[in-house]
Amino acid sequence: MQCSKCGNPKVIYKREQSGQLLCKECFIESIEKKAIKTIKKEKLLDKGDKVLVALSGGKDSVTTLEVLDSFRKRNIIDICAVTVDEGIANYRQDGVDIAIRHAQRLGIEHKVVSLKQEYGITLDEIMQRENHKGSCTYCGVFRRTIINKAAREMGATKIATGHNLDDEVQGIMMNYLEGNTDNLTKLGAKTESQAEEFTVKIKPLREIPEREIGLYVVAKDLEVHFDSCPYAMQSFRGEVSEVINQLSEKHPTIKYSTLRGYDKIKNILKEELKKDYAHGRCKRCGEPSSNELCKACSFLEELGL
Ligand code: SF4
Ligand code: ZN
Ligand code: ZN
């Protein structure tokens, strides 16, 4: 067995979908090249951008930071980062500490914002309430609001998230299975919101499978937080992920074909399902919202906060 690219006999990875064998150096290079290819193909970066990385300290966000840093080193973009501390005991703090260390290592502007300081409640406390809507519902909405706000405060022109191929395919399938066509149109490599106050979101790792990102951080010896969130498997996303992974065992290209298929119909979907959002504001917090209250504020009201 030898590396399909350079002949090195120390192979660390076999790509199931193509049969390609890769040594450590060629594997690392292939991941970085793939992310850069997505960035160029989808025009995710413009010269002079200030990109806010949503940095959890996990493998995906640390890899995103690493890839984008190569653009920063070439003075194409500037980078800053935000870490959201949801308040999940025995889980989040390690990620926060790792995120702080990466930001210090690269010397970038970094901010940690907790749900507790922002809204006066932790995710664990919300989960102790009766009739809660499920951890990920609150987590997703509050995190998004915090990140959008941080982007404005830090003057960022783009927000980069660590969504990988698995995340994106789960998103496509989940929204499809739930009949959530509204959210289905919001997926993709670059998401621009109708409201100007919402910064453009980009996903440089969207075409890289989760397991390859896991191997990348190990091969590059990057410090990351590997534990998964204790609430993850309770979620519908967790169930969908299990089914997709089971299917992938027999059909190794299924994640790519789902993504390609979605990308082909995405613009048609967007055009067909286009909504004219009223460019209103949330009466409680002033954030752009199509309803009287934004999602975050309506959750806060329900929680009596
Ligand atoms: Fe938040 Fe759910 Fe992800 Fe845990 S699994 S971090 S609760 S979105
Ligand atoms: Zn090689
Ligand atoms: Zn609001």
Tab-separated table of C-alpha atoms and ligand atoms in Angstrom:
chain	number	residue	atom	x	y	z
A	1	MET	CA	0.000	0.000	0.000
A	2	GLN	CA	1.313	3.415	-0.909
A	3	CYS	CA	0.000	6.967	-1.162
A	4	SER	CA	-1.830	7.438	-4.465
A	5	LYS	CA	-0.324	10.906	-4.815
A	6	CYS	CA	3.331	10.700	-3.756
A	7	GLY	CA	4.077	7.000	-3.299
A	8	ASN	CA	4.849	7.316	0.432
A	9	PRO	CA	4.290	3.859	1.982
A	10	LYS	CA	2.876	5.348	5.209
A	11	VAL	CA	-0.791	5.545	4.266
A	12	ILE	CA	-3.125	6.984	6.917
A	13	TYR	CA	-6.412	7.187	5.036
A	14	LYS	CA	-8.412	5.478	2.333
A	15	ARG	CA	-11.155	7.554	0.698
A	16	GLU	CA	-14.056	5.146	0.450
A	17	GLN	CA	-15.812	7.034	-2.302
A	18	SER	CA	-12.794	7.101	-4.649
A	19	GLY	CA	-10.506	4.353	-3.327
A	20	GLN	CA	-7.685	6.932	-3.067
A	21	LEU	CA	-4.950	6.158	-0.506
A	22	LEU	CA	-3.255	9.087	1.226
A	23	CYS	CA	-0.212	9.651	3.416
A	24	LYS	CA	-0.401	12.231	6.215
A	25	GLU	CA	1.053	15.144	4.232
A	26	CYS	CA	-1.063	14.496	1.135
A	27	PHE	CA	-4.172	14.031	3.285
A	28	ILE	CA	-3.647	17.378	5.052
A	29	GLU	CA	-3.002	19.075	1.720
A	30	SER	CA	-6.118	17.522	0.178
A	31	ILE	CA	-8.376	18.859	2.948
A	32	GLU	CA	-6.960	22.375	2.735
A	33	LYS	CA	-7.181	22.338	-1.055
A	34	LYS	CA	-10.774	21.157	-0.925
A	35	ALA	CA	-11.803	23.973	1.428
A	36	ILE	CA	-9.958	26.531	-0.703
A	37	LYS	CA	-11.688	25.127	-3.794
A	38	THR	CA	-15.102	25.648	-2.154
A	39	ILE	CA	-14.082	29.188	-1.129
A	40	LYS	CA	-13.079	30.033	-4.712
A	41	LYS	CA	-15.918	28.216	-6.484
A	42	GLU	CA	-18.612	29.755	-4.299
A	43	LYS	CA	-16.824	33.146	-4.037
A	44	LEU	CA	-16.995	33.002	-0.239
A	45	LEU	CA	-14.294	35.605	0.386
A	46	ASP	CA	-13.601	39.071	-0.940
A	47	LYS	CA	-10.315	40.868	-0.473
A	48	GLY	CA	-10.516	43.032	2.636
A	49	ASP	CA	-13.186	40.950	4.348
A	50	LYS	CA	-13.160	40.761	8.121
A	51	VAL	CA	-14.382	37.254	8.832
A	52	LEU	CA	-15.867	36.364	12.191
A	53	VAL	CA	-15.292	32.677	12.920
A	54	ALA	CA	-17.917	31.061	15.139
A	55	LEU	CA	-15.318	29.243	17.210
A	56	SER	CA	-16.609	26.554	19.560
A	57	GLY	CA	-13.244	24.856	20.013
A	58	GLY	CA	-14.521	21.719	18.277
A	59	LYS	CA	-12.838	20.139	15.268
A	60	ASP	CA	-14.989	21.870	12.635
A	61	SER	CA	-14.568	25.435	13.855
A	62	VAL	CA	-10.855	24.979	14.576
A	63	THR	CA	-10.359	23.627	11.032
A	64	THR	CA	-12.325	26.578	9.622
A	65	LEU	CA	-10.047	28.934	11.535
A	66	GLU	CA	-6.961	27.104	10.277
A	67	VAL	CA	-8.065	27.256	6.631
A	68	LEU	CA	-9.072	30.916	6.815
A	69	ASP	CA	-5.838	31.794	8.571
A	70	SER	CA	-3.946	30.908	5.395
A	71	PHE	CA	-5.850	33.770	3.709
A	72	ARG	CA	-5.109	36.066	6.636
A	73	LYS	CA	-1.395	35.263	6.438
A	74	ARG	CA	-1.477	36.363	2.814
A	75	ASN	CA	-3.193	39.628	3.860
A	76	ILE	CA	-6.315	38.828	1.881
A	77	ILE	CA	-8.668	38.931	4.866
A	78	ASP	CA	-8.724	39.748	8.547
A	79	ILE	CA	-10.137	37.312	11.121
A	80	CYS	CA	-11.870	37.659	14.474
A	81	ALA	CA	-13.742	35.030	16.500
A	82	VAL	CA	-16.645	34.598	18.877
A	83	THR	CA	-17.332	31.683	21.206
A	84	VAL	CA	-20.803	31.131	22.615
A	85	ASP	CA	-20.993	29.532	26.039
A	86	GLU	CA	-24.449	27.965	26.173
A	87	GLY	CA	-24.063	26.865	29.783
A	88	ILE	CA	-23.880	23.090	29.377
A	89	ALA	CA	-22.230	21.592	32.470
A	90	ASN	CA	-19.244	19.259	32.035
A	91	TYR	CA	-19.084	20.031	28.341
A	92	ARG	CA	-18.777	23.605	27.141
A	93	GLN	CA	-15.992	24.962	29.348
A	94	ASP	CA	-13.282	22.794	27.731
A	95	GLY	CA	-14.264	24.071	24.289
A	96	VAL	CA	-14.229	27.684	25.499
A	97	ASP	CA	-10.713	27.269	26.937
A	98	ILE	CA	-9.454	25.698	23.706
A	99	ALA	CA	-11.027	28.485	21.636
A	100	ILE	CA	-9.289	31.093	23.815
A	101	ARG	CA	-5.937	29.352	23.302
A	102	HIS	CA	-6.347	29.250	19.503
A	103	ALA	CA	-7.286	32.919	19.372
A	104	GLN	CA	-4.230	33.782	21.496
A	105	ARG	CA	-1.968	31.570	19.367
A	106	LEU	CA	-3.031	33.420	16.216
A	107	GLY	CA	-3.268	36.795	17.919
A	108	ILE	CA	-6.807	37.476	16.754
A	109	GLU	CA	-9.590	39.504	18.354
A	110	HIS	CA	-11.843	37.094	20.277
A	111	LYS	CA	-14.920	37.365	22.415
A	112	VAL	CA	-16.704	34.816	24.629
A	113	VAL	CA	-20.414	35.448	25.177
A	114	SER	CA	-22.507	33.314	27.515
A	115	LEU	CA	-26.246	32.733	27.426
A	116	LYS	CA	-26.222	33.469	31.141
A	117	GLN	CA	-24.736	36.943	30.718
A	118	GLU	CA	-26.813	37.705	27.628
A	119	TYR	CA	-30.196	36.316	28.696
A	120	GLY	CA	-29.810	35.452	32.389
A	121	ILE	CA	-30.298	31.711	31.905
A	122	THR	CA	-28.156	28.735	30.885
A	123	LEU	CA	-29.220	26.009	28.476
A	124	ASP	CA	-29.119	23.501	31.354
A	125	GLU	CA	-31.536	25.706	33.314
A	126	ILE	CA	-33.875	25.938	30.316
A	127	MET	CA	-33.845	22.152	30.051
A	128	GLN	CA	-35.048	21.873	33.630
A	129	ARG	CA	-38.189	23.806	32.765
A	130	GLU	CA	-41.364	21.888	32.003
A	131	ASN	CA	-42.664	22.029	28.425
A	132	HIS	CA	-39.360	23.139	26.962
A	133	LYS	CA	-39.028	22.874	23.191
A	134	GLY	CA	-35.866	20.757	23.123
A	135	SER	CA	-32.289	21.863	23.743
A	136	CYS	CA	-31.235	22.413	20.139
A	137	THR	CA	-34.199	24.681	19.354
A	138	TYR	CA	-33.109	27.219	21.982
A	139	CYS	CA	-29.416	26.645	21.460
A	140	GLY	CA	-29.619	27.274	17.703
A	141	VAL	CA	-31.714	30.432	17.968
A	142	PHE	CA	-29.813	32.024	20.872
A	143	ARG	CA	-26.435	31.164	19.389
A	144	ARG	CA	-27.405	32.621	16.007
A	145	THR	CA	-28.610	35.842	17.625
A	146	ILE	CA	-25.438	36.193	19.698
A	147	ILE	CA	-23.188	35.538	16.699
A	148	ASN	CA	-25.053	38.032	14.490
A	149	LYS	CA	-24.778	40.675	17.186
A	150	ALA	CA	-21.067	39.968	17.701
A	151	ALA	CA	-20.485	40.295	13.941
A	152	ARG	CA	-21.993	43.769	13.961
A	153	GLU	CA	-20.129	44.829	17.098
A	154	MET	CA	-16.795	43.584	15.750
A	155	GLY	CA	-17.336	45.050	12.294
A	156	ALA	CA	-17.252	41.694	10.517
A	157	THR	CA	-18.259	41.483	6.864
A	158	LYS	CA	-18.726	37.690	6.893
A	159	ILE	CA	-19.478	35.003	9.470
A	160	ALA	CA	-17.756	31.649	8.906
A	161	THR	CA	-19.232	28.532	10.451
A	162	GLY	CA	-17.736	25.052	10.594
A	163	HIS	CA	-20.607	23.200	8.883
A	164	ASN	CA	-19.204	20.096	7.226
A	165	LEU	CA	-20.661	17.789	4.575
A	166	ASP	CA	-22.490	15.689	7.169
A	167	ASP	CA	-24.070	18.770	8.805
A	168	GLU	CA	-25.211	20.132	5.481
A	169	VAL	CA	-26.705	16.822	4.320
A	170	GLN	CA	-28.451	16.408	7.683
A	171	GLY	CA	-29.876	19.906	7.240
A	172	ILE	CA	-31.166	19.095	3.764
A	173	MET	CA	-32.774	15.817	4.875
A	174	MET	CA	-34.184	17.180	8.147
A	175	ASN	CA	-35.865	20.134	6.516
A	176	TYR	CA	-37.148	17.949	3.736
A	177	LEU	CA	-38.537	15.321	6.131
A	178	GLU	CA	-40.150	18.026	8.254
A	179	GLY	CA	-41.571	19.754	5.204
A	180	ASN	CA	-39.745	22.907	6.276
A	181	THR	CA	-39.303	24.422	2.828
A	182	ASP	CA	-38.526	27.825	4.310
A	183	ASN	CA	-35.392	26.570	6.021
A	184	LEU	CA	-34.549	24.368	3.043
A	185	THR	CA	-33.991	27.455	0.908
A	186	LYS	CA	-31.595	28.901	3.491
A	187	LEU	CA	-28.945	26.190	3.224
A	188	GLY	CA	-25.915	26.468	0.961
A	189	ALA	CA	-22.295	27.620	0.952
A	190	LYS	CA	-23.192	31.289	1.314
A	191	THR	CA	-26.325	32.594	2.965
A	192	GLU	CA	-27.370	36.142	2.509
A	193	SER	CA	-30.282	37.349	4.540
A	194	GLN	CA	-32.804	39.877	3.289
A	195	ALA	CA	-32.148	42.029	6.319
A	196	GLU	CA	-29.003	44.108	5.892
A	197	GLU	CA	-28.142	43.842	9.574
A	198	PHE	CA	-27.539	40.122	9.197
A	199	THR	CA	-24.014	39.439	8.084
A	200	VAL	CA	-23.419	37.017	5.186
A	201	LYS	CA	-22.664	33.481	6.423
A	202	ILE	CA	-20.146	31.229	4.734
A	203	LYS	CA	-19.332	27.524	5.112
A	204	PRO	CA	-15.857	26.704	3.765
A	205	LEU	CA	-15.966	23.055	4.958
A	206	ARG	CA	-19.310	22.245	3.412
A	207	GLU	CA	-17.896	19.635	1.023
A	208	ILE	CA	-15.655	17.846	3.519
A	209	PRO	CA	-16.987	14.792	5.390
A	210	GLU	CA	-17.003	14.982	9.182
A	211	ARG	CA	-14.640	12.027	9.642
A	212	GLU	CA	-12.037	13.641	7.380
A	213	ILE	CA	-12.126	16.803	9.498
A	214	GLY	CA	-11.649	14.625	12.579
A	215	LEU	CA	-8.607	13.043	10.989
A	216	TYR	CA	-7.287	16.416	9.764
A	217	VAL	CA	-7.074	17.911	13.262
A	218	VAL	CA	-5.341	14.772	14.548
A	219	ALA	CA	-2.905	14.713	11.609
A	220	LYS	CA	-2.135	18.422	12.091
A	221	ASP	CA	-1.953	18.033	15.853
A	222	LEU	CA	-4.458	20.833	16.452
A	223	GLU	CA	-5.912	21.104	19.921
A	224	VAL	CA	-9.681	20.546	19.763
A	225	HIS	CA	-12.566	19.609	22.012
A	226	PHE	CA	-13.689	16.182	20.848
A	227	ASP	CA	-16.576	15.437	23.228
A	228	SER	CA	-20.028	15.686	21.789
A	229	CYS	CA	-22.780	17.692	23.394
A	230	PRO	CA	-24.764	15.649	25.926
A	231	TYR	CA	-27.985	16.805	24.248
A	232	ALA	CA	-26.905	15.828	20.711
A	233	MET	CA	-28.439	12.380	20.490
A	234	GLN	CA	-31.810	13.540	21.817
A	235	SER	CA	-32.253	15.646	18.742
A	236	PHE	CA	-33.988	14.906	15.469
A	237	ARG	CA	-30.709	15.835	13.787
A	238	GLY	CA	-29.038	12.992	15.701
A	239	GLU	CA	-31.629	10.501	14.446
A	240	VAL	CA	-31.340	11.710	10.851
A	241	SER	CA	-27.564	11.530	11.091
A	242	GLU	CA	-27.726	7.897	12.176
A	243	VAL	CA	-29.873	6.934	9.195
A	244	ILE	CA	-27.626	8.760	6.712
A	245	ASN	CA	-24.507	7.146	8.174
A	246	GLN	CA	-26.100	3.705	7.963
A	247	LEU	CA	-26.970	4.270	4.308
A	248	SER	CA	-23.443	5.552	3.606
A	249	GLU	CA	-21.902	2.252	4.652
A	250	LYS	CA	-23.317	0.560	1.575
A	251	HIS	CA	-23.485	3.685	-0.575
A	252	PRO	CA	-20.310	5.701	0.143
A	253	THR	CA	-21.144	8.553	-2.251
A	254	ILE	CA	-24.629	9.244	-0.933
A	255	LYS	CA	-23.702	12.368	1.068
A	256	TYR	CA	-22.067	13.966	-1.962
A	257	SER	CA	-24.971	13.107	-4.261
A	258	THR	CA	-27.483	14.532	-1.765
A	259	LEU	CA	-25.482	17.770	-1.639
A	260	ARG	CA	-25.055	17.973	-5.417
A	261	GLY	CA	-28.743	17.282	-5.956
A	262	TYR	CA	-29.691	19.985	-3.502
A	263	ASP	CA	-27.312	22.491	-5.094
A	264	LYS	CA	-28.929	21.864	-8.475
A	265	ILE	CA	-32.422	22.691	-7.246
A	266	LYS	CA	-31.559	25.305	-4.651
A	267	ASN	CA	-31.941	28.373	-6.855
A	268	ILE	CA	-35.211	27.094	-8.287
A	269	LEU	CA	-36.498	26.480	-4.760
A	270	LYS	CA	-35.421	29.943	-3.658
A	271	GLU	CA	-37.124	31.595	-6.593
A	272	GLU	CA	-40.277	29.507	-6.278
A	273	LEU	CA	-40.637	29.881	-2.516
A	274	LYS	CA	-39.473	33.480	-2.307
A	275	LYS	CA	-41.199	35.358	0.476
A	276	ASP	CA	-41.472	39.037	0.889
A	277	TYR	CA	-40.343	39.526	4.416
A	278	ALA	CA	-41.552	42.643	6.078
A	279	HIS	CA	-38.405	44.407	7.156
A	280	GLY	CA	-39.678	44.996	10.631
A	281	ARG	CA	-37.925	45.045	13.952
A	282	CYS	CA	-38.434	43.049	17.096
A	283	LYS	CA	-40.310	45.254	19.542
A	284	ARG	CA	-38.333	43.869	22.446
A	285	CYS	CA	-34.703	43.850	21.275
A	286	GLY	CA	-34.745	45.811	18.005
A	287	GLU	CA	-33.176	43.024	15.925
A	288	PRO	CA	-34.552	42.607	12.388
A	289	SER	CA	-37.607	40.377	12.475
A	290	SER	CA	-40.537	39.554	10.254
A	291	ASN	CA	-42.769	39.142	13.331
A	292	GLU	CA	-43.511	41.420	16.264
A	293	LEU	CA	-40.975	39.499	18.342
A	294	CYS	CA	-37.836	37.844	17.000
A	295	LYS	CA	-37.437	34.120	17.691
A	296	ALA	CA	-35.028	34.665	20.586
A	297	CYS	CA	-37.337	37.171	22.289
A	298	SER	CA	-40.426	35.020	21.833
A	299	PHE	CA	-38.562	32.159	23.565
A	300	LEU	CA	-37.515	34.523	26.348
A	301	GLU	CA	-41.101	35.655	26.867
A	302	GLU	CA	-42.276	32.028	26.990
A	303	LEU	CA	-39.602	31.346	29.581
A	304	GLY	CA	-40.824	34.331	31.602
A	305	LEU	CA	-37.537	36.232	31.215
B	1	SF4	FE1	-26.706	23.038	21.111
B	1	SF4	FE2	-28.058	20.883	20.340
B	1	SF4	FE3	-25.634	21.349	19.366
B	1	SF4	FE4	-25.918	20.646	21.926
B	1	SF4	S1	-26.422	19.401	20.135
B	1	SF4	S2	-24.608	22.287	21.153
B	1	SF4	S3	-27.841	21.637	22.439
B	1	SF4	S4	-27.464	22.589	19.039
B	2	ZN	ZN	1.479	11.285	-0.170
B	3	ZN	ZN	-35.937	40.269	19.817
